[in-house]
Short mmCIF file of C-alpha atoms and ligand atoms in Angstrom, two decimals:
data_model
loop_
_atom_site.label_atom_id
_atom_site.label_comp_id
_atom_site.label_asym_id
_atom_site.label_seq_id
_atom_site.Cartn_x
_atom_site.Cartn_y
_atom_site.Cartn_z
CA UNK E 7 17.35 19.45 -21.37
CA UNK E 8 18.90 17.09 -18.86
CA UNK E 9 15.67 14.71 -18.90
CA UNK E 10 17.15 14.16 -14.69
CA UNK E 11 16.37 17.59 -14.13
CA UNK E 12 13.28 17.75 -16.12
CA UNK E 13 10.82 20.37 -14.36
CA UNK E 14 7.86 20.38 -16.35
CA UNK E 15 4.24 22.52 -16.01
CA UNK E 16 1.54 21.62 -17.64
CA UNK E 17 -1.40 24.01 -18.70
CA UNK E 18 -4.02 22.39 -20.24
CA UNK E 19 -5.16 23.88 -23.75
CA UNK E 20 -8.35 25.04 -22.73
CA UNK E 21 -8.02 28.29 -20.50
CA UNK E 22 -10.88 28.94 -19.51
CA UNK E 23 -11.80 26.16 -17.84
CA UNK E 24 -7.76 24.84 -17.41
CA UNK E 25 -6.67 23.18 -14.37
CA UNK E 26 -3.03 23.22 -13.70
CA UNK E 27 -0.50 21.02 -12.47
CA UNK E 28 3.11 20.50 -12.34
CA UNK E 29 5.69 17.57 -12.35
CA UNK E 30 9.12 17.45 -11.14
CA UNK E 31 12.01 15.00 -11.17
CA UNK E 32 14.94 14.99 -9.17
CA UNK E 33 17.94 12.86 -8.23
CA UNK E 34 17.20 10.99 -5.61
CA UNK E 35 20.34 8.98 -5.12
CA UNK E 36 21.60 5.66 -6.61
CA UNK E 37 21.22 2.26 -5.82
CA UNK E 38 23.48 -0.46 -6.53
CA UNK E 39 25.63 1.97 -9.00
CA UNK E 40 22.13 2.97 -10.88
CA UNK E 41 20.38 6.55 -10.66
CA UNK E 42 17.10 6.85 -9.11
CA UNK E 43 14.26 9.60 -9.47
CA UNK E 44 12.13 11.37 -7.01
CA UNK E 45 8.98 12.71 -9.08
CA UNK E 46 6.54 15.05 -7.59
CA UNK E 47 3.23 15.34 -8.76
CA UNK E 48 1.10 18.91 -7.67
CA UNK E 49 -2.19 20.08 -8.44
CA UNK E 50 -3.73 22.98 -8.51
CA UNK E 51 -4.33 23.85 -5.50
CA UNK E 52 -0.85 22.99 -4.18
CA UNK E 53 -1.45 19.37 -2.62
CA UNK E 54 1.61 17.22 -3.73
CA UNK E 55 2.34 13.15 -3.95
CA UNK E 56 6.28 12.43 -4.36
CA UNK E 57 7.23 8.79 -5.34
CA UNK E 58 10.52 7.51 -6.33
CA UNK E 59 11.19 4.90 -9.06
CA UNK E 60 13.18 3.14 -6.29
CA UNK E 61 10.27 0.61 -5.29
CA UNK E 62 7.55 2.79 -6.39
CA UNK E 63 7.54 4.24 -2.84
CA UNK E 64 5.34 7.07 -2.13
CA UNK E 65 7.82 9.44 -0.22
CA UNK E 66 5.43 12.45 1.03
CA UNK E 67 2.01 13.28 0.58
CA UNK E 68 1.01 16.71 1.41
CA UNK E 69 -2.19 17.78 1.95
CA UNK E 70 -4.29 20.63 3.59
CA UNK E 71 -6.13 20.34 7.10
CA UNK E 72 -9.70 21.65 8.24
CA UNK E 73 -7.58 25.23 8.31
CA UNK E 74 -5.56 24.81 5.02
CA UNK E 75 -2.35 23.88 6.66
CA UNK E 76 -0.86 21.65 4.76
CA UNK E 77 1.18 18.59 6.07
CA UNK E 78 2.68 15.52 5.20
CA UNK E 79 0.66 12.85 6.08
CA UNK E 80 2.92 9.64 5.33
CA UNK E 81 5.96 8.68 7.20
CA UNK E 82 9.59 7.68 4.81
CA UNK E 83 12.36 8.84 4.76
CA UNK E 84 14.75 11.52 3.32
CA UNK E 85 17.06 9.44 1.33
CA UNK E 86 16.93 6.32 -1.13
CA UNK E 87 19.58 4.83 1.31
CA UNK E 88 17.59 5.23 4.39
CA UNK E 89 15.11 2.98 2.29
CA UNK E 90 17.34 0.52 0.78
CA UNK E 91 18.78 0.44 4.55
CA UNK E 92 15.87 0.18 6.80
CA UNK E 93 12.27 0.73 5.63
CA UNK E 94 9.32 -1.43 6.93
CA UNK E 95 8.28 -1.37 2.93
CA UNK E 96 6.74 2.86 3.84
CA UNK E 97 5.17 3.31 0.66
CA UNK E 98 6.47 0.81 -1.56
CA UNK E 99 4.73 -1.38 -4.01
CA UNK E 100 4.75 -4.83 -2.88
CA UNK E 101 5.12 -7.68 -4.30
CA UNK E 102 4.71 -10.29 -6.13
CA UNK E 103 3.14 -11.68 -3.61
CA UNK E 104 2.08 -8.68 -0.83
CA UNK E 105 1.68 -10.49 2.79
CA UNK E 106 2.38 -13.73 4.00
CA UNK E 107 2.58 -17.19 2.26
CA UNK E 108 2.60 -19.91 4.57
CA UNK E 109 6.22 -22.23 5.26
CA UNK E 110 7.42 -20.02 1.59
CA UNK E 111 5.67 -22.44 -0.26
CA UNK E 112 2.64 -22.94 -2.73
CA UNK E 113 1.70 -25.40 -5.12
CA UNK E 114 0.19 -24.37 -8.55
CA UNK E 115 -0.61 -26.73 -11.21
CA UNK E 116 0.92 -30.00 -9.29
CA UNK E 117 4.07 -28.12 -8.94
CA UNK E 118 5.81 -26.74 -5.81
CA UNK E 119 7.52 -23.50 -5.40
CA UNK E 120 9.77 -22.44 -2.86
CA UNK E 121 10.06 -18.87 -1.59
CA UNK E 122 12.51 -17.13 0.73
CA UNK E 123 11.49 -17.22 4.50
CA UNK E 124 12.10 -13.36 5.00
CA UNK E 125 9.59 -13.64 7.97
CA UNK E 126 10.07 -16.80 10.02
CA UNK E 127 8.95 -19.11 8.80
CA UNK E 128 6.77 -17.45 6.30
CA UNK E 129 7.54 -15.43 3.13
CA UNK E 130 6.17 -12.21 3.03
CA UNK E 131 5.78 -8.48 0.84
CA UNK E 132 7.46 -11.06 -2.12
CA UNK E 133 10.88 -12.29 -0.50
CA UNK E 134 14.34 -11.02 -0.09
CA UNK E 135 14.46 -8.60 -2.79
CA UNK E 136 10.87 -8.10 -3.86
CA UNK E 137 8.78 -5.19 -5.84
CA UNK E 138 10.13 -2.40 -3.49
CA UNK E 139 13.33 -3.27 -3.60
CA UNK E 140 13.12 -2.96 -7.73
CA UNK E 141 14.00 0.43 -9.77
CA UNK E 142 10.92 0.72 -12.03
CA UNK E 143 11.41 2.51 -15.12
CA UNK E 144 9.47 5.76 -14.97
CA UNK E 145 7.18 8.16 -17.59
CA UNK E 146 5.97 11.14 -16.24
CA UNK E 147 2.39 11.97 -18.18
CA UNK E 148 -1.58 13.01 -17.61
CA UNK E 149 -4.67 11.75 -17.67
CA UNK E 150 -6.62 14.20 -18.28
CA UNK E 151 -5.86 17.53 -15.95
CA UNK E 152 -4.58 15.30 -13.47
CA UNK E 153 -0.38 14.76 -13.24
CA UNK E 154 0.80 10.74 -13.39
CA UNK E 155 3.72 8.72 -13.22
CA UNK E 156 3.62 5.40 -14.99
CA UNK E 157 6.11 2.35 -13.71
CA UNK E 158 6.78 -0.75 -15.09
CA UNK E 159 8.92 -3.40 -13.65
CA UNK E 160 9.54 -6.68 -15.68
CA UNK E 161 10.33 -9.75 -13.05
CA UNK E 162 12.01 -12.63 -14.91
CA UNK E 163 11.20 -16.27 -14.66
CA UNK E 164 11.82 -17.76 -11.48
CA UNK E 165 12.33 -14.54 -9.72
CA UNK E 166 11.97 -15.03 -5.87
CA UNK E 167 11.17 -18.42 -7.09
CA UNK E 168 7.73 -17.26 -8.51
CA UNK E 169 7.04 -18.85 -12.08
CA UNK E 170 6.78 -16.32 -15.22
CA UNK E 171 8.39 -13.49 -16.25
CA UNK E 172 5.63 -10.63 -15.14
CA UNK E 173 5.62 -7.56 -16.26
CA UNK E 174 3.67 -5.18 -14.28
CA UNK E 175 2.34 -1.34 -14.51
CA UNK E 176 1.64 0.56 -11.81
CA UNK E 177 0.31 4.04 -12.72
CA UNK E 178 -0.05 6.80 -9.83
CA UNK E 179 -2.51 9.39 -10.73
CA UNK E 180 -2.75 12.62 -8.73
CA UNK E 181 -6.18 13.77 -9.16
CA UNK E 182 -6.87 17.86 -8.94
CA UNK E 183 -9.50 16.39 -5.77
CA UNK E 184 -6.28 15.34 -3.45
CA UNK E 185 -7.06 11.44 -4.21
CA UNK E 186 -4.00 9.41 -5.58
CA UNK E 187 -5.17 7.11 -7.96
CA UNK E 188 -3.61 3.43 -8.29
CA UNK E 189 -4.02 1.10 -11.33
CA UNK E 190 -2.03 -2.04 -11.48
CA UNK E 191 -1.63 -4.55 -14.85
CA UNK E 192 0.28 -7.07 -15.31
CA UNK E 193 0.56 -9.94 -17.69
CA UNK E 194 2.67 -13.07 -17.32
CA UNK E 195 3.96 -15.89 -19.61
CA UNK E 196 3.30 -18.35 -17.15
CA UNK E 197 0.95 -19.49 -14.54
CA UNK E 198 1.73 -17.50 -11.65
CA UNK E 199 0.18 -16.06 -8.12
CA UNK E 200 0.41 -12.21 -7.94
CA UNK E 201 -0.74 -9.89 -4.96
CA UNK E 202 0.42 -6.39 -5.51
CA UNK E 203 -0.41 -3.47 -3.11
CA UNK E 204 0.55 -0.52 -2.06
CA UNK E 205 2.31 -0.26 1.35
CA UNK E 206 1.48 3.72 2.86
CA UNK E 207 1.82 4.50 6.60
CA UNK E 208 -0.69 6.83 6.74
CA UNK E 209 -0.52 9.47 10.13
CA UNK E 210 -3.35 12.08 9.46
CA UNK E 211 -2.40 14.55 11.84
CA UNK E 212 1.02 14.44 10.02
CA UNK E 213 3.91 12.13 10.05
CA UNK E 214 6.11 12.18 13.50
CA UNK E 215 2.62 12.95 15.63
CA UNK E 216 2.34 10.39 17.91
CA UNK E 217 -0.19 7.51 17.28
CA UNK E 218 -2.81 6.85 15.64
CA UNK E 219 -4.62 5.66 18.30
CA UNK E 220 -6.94 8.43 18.39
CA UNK E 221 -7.94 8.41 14.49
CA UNK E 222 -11.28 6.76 13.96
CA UNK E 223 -11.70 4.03 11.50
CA UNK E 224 -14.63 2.18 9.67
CA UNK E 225 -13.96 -0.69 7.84
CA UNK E 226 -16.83 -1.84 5.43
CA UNK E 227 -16.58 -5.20 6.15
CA UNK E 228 -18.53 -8.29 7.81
CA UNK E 229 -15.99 -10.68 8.15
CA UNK E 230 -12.19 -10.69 8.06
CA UNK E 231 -9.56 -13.50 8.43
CA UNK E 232 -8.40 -14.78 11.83
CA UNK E 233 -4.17 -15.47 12.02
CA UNK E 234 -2.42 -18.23 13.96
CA UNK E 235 0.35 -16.72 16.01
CA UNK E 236 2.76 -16.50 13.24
CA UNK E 237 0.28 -14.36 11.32
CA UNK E 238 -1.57 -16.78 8.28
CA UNK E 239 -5.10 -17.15 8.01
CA UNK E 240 -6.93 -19.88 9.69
CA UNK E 241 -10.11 -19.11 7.85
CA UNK E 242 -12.86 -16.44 8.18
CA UNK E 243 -14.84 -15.13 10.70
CA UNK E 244 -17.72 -12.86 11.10
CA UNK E 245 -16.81 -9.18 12.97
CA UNK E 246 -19.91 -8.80 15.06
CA UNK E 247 -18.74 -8.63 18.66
CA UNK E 248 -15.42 -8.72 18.14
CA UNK E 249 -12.58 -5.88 18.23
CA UNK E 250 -13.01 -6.28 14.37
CA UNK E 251 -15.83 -5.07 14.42
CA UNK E 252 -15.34 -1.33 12.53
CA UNK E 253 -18.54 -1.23 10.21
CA UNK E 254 -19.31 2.13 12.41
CA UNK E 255 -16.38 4.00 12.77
CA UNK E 256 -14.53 3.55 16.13
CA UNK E 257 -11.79 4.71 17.80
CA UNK E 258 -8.65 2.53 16.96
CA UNK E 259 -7.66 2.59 20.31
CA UNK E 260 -10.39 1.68 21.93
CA UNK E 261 -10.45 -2.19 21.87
CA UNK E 262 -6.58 -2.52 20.93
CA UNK E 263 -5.61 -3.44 24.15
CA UNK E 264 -8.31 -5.64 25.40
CA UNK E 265 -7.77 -9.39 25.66
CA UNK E 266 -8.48 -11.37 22.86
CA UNK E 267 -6.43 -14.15 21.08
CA UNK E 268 -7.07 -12.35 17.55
CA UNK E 269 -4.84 -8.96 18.93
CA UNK E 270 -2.76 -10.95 20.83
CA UNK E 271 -1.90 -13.09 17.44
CA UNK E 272 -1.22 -9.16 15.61
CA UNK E 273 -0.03 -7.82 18.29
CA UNK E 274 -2.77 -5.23 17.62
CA UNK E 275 -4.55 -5.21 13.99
CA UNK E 276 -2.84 -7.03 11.49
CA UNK E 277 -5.10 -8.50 9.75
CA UNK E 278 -6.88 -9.14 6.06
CA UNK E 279 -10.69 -7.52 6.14
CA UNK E 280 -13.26 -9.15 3.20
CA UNK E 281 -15.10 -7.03 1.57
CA UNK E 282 -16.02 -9.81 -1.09
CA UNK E 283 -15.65 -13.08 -2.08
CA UNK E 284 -13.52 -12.49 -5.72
CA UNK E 285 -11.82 -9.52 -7.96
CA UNK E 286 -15.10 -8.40 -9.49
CA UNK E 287 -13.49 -5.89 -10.40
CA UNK E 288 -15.59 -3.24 -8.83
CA UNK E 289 -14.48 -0.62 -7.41
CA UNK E 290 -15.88 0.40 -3.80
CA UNK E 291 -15.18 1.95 -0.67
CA UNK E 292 -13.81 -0.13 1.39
CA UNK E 293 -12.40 2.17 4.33
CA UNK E 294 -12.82 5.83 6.25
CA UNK E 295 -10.20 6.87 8.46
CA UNK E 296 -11.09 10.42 10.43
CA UNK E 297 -9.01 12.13 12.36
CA UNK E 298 -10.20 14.75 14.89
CA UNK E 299 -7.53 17.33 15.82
CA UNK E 300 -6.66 18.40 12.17
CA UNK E 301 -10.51 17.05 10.74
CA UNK E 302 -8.55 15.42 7.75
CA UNK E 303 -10.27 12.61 6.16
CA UNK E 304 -8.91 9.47 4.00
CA UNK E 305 -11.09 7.53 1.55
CA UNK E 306 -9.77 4.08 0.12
CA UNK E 307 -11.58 2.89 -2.54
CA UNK E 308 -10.74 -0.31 -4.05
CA UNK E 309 -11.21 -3.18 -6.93
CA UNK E 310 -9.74 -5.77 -4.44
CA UNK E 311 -11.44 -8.26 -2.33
CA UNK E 312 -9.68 -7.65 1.04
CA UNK E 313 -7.82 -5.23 3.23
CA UNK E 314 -4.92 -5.71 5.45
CA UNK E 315 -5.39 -3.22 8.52
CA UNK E 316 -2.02 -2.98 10.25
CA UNK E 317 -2.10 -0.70 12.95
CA UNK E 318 2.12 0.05 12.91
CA UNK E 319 2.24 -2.69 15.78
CA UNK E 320 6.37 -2.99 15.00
CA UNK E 321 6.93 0.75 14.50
CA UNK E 322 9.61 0.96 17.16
CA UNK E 323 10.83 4.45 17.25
CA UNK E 324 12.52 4.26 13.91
CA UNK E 325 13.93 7.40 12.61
CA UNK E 326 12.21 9.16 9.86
CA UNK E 327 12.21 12.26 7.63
CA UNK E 328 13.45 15.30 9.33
CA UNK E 329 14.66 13.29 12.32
CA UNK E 330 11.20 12.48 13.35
CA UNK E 331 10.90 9.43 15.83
CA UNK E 332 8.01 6.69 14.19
CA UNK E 333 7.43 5.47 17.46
CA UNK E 334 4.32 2.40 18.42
CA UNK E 335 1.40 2.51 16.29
CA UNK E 336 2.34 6.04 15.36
CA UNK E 337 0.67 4.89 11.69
CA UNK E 338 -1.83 2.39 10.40
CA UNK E 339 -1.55 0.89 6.25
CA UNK E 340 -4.38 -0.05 4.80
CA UNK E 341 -3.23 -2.69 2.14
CA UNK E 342 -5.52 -3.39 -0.61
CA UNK E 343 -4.85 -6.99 -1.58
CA UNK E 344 -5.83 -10.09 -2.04
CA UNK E 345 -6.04 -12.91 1.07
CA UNK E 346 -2.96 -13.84 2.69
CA UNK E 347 -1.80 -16.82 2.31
CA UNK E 348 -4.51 -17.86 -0.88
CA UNK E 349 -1.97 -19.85 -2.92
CA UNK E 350 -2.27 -22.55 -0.16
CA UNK E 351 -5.94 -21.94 0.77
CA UNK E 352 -8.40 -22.70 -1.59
CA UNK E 353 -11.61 -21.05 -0.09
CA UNK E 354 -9.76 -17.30 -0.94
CA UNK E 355 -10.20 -15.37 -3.98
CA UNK E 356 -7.60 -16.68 -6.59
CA UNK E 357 -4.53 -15.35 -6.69
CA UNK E 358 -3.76 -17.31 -10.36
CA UNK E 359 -2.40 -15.18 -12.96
CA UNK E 360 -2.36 -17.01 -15.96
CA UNK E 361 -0.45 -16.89 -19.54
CA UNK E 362 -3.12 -14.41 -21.83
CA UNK E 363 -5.06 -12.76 -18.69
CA UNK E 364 -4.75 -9.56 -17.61
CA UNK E 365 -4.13 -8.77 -13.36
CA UNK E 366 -6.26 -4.67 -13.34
CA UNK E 367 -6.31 -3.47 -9.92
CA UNK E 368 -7.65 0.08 -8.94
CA UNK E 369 -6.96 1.78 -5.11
CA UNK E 370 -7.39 4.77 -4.32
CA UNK E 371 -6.77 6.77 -1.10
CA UNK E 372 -9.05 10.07 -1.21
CA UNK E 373 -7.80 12.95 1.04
CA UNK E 374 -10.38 15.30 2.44
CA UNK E 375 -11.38 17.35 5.33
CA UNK E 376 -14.10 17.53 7.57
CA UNK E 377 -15.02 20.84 9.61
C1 BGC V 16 2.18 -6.80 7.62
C2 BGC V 16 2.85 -6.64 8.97
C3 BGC V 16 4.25 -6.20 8.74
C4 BGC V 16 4.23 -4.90 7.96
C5 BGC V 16 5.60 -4.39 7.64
C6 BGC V 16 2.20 -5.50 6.93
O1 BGC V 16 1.64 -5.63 5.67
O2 BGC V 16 0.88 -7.28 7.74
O3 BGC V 16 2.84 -7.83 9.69
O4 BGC V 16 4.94 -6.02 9.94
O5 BGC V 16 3.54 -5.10 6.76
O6 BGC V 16 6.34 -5.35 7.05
#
């Protein structure tokens, strides 16, 4: 069988009990002269997560509503050269280094490194040509009932200008319960900082509505970091009486527009929220975003210390899938990660990946309804 045009269905051995799922591949296009995939991973009851090799990117994710409509719920677009061409990173994987590092550099073990500015004057999402710019090589498989597709992307020495050659996995798992799964490894053979996320633009009334102002949020978090005006920590602060302040869940737009230094800096949310103080390793909720009109629900659970809210404050009327206008804020991400900026700020969670270690991450974003 042409292994491109694999279309595979999976029935698990035990009948009675079996739950089914499917996986497709497709051509999705090449880049730079080399084929890319588009897989698409369906459960039983029909919900469906397609992500393309190109960057890891998470193309569509279809879901039900409160009625059982379903609807995708992500915004992308509807070819790999729409991405290569013009994609804020929808749905990527990015990295190494997701977020900003200040000036492009760091210093790790008395030695400086020097990174592209791709954001004046910082580096961000890993440089010119970073994780979601990468074709990962791609194995469809299970675990358990549930369909996955694993990635791995090996990054030589110096790549970026980040020490090492890493080579990272990134497994999506579609779970039969509508939650996509996430688990990152990686391994390097030399010291190295490493901050990989995943990079969704999440609209829960469906990709192409119009903002998000009007989904509700709670953030389980205290504290978060403030940014200077070019977007890089400047420490941590506590929430409490501040527009940051989303431990009970709040509409996004109601404090986006007030005065304050903080929103003025994001130009809106974009910012890192702590949920603790190192990768325990544990994996919590970190996040609940509601929205009313269709009564869909997203969980993200994560292993990470921190999450970057980014309320779509540059979304600018880009054109998406179907033709569909992305216009302001018509999408928030909610980045698992580590800190921004913690190669240079030594207060943060370590970002050090070193020679013999193993970098696990786990994220997952749960969808659900509420009546
Ligand atoms: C950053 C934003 C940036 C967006 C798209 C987010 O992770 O925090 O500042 O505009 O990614 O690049």
């Amino acid at each position: 069988m042409n292994k491109r045009l694999l279309a595979l269905t999976a029935f698990l051995p035990f009948a009675a009990s079996a739950a089914k799922f499917s996986i497709s591949a497709q051509p999705f296009g090449e880049v730079d002269g080399k084929a890319v995939e588009l897989y698409t991973l369906s459960n039983e009851s029909g919900a469906k997560v397609s992500i393309t090799n190109y960057g890891g990117t998470v193309t569509s994710l279809i879901v039900p509503d409160k009625d059982g409509k379903m609807g995708d719920v992500v915004l992308g677009f509807d070819t790999v050269g729409e991405y290569v061409e013009k994609s804020p990173y929808f749905g990527c994987i990015a990295g190494r280094y997701a977020n900003r590092i200040a000036k492009g550099k760091f210093t790790l073990d008395g030695k400086e490194y020097s990174l592209a500015i791709n954001n004046e004057p910082n580096t961000l999402h890993g440089g010119v040509k970073g994780f979601d710019k990468q074709i990962w090589k791609a194995k469809v498989g299970n675990q358990g009932h549930n369909p996955s597709l694993i990635l791995t992307y090996t990054s030589p020495d110096g790549e970026e200008g980040y020490p090492g050659t890493l080579k990272s996995t990134v497994t999506y798992t579609w779970t039969q319960k509508n939650a996509l799964r996430i688990r990152y490894k990686a391994t390097t053979d030399k010291s190295t900082v490493l901050n990989l996320t995943n990079h969704s633009y999440f609209n829960l009334a469906g990709e192409g509505s119009k903002t998000v102002l009007d989904h509700r949020l709670k953030i389980n978090a205290e504290r978060y970091n403030p940014i200077d005006s070019t977007s890089i920590p400047t420490g941590i602060a506590p929430v409490k009486g501040t527009p940051f302040d989303f431990t009970k869940s709040t509409r996004i737009g109601k404090r986006i527009d007030q005065e304050n230094e903080q929103l003025k800096n994001g130009i809106g949310y974009d910012h890192n929220f702590i949920m603790k103080d190192s990768r325990d390793g544990k994996i919590g909720v970190v996040a609940i975003v509601t929205e009313p009109t269709s009564g869909r629900v997203l969980t993200v659970k994560t292993s990470e210390p921190g999450i970057q809210f980014y309320s779509g404050n540059f979304l600018d009327g880009l054109e998406g899938k179907g033709g569909k206008v992305y216009s302001h804020r018509s999408a928030l991400c909610l980045e698992a990660q580590t800190f921004p900026d913690s190669p240079n700020q030594k207060e943060f969670p370590s970002p050090v990946l070193r020679p013999g270690e193993t970098y696990i991450q786990t994220t997952i974003y749960e969808l659900g309804v509420q009546k």
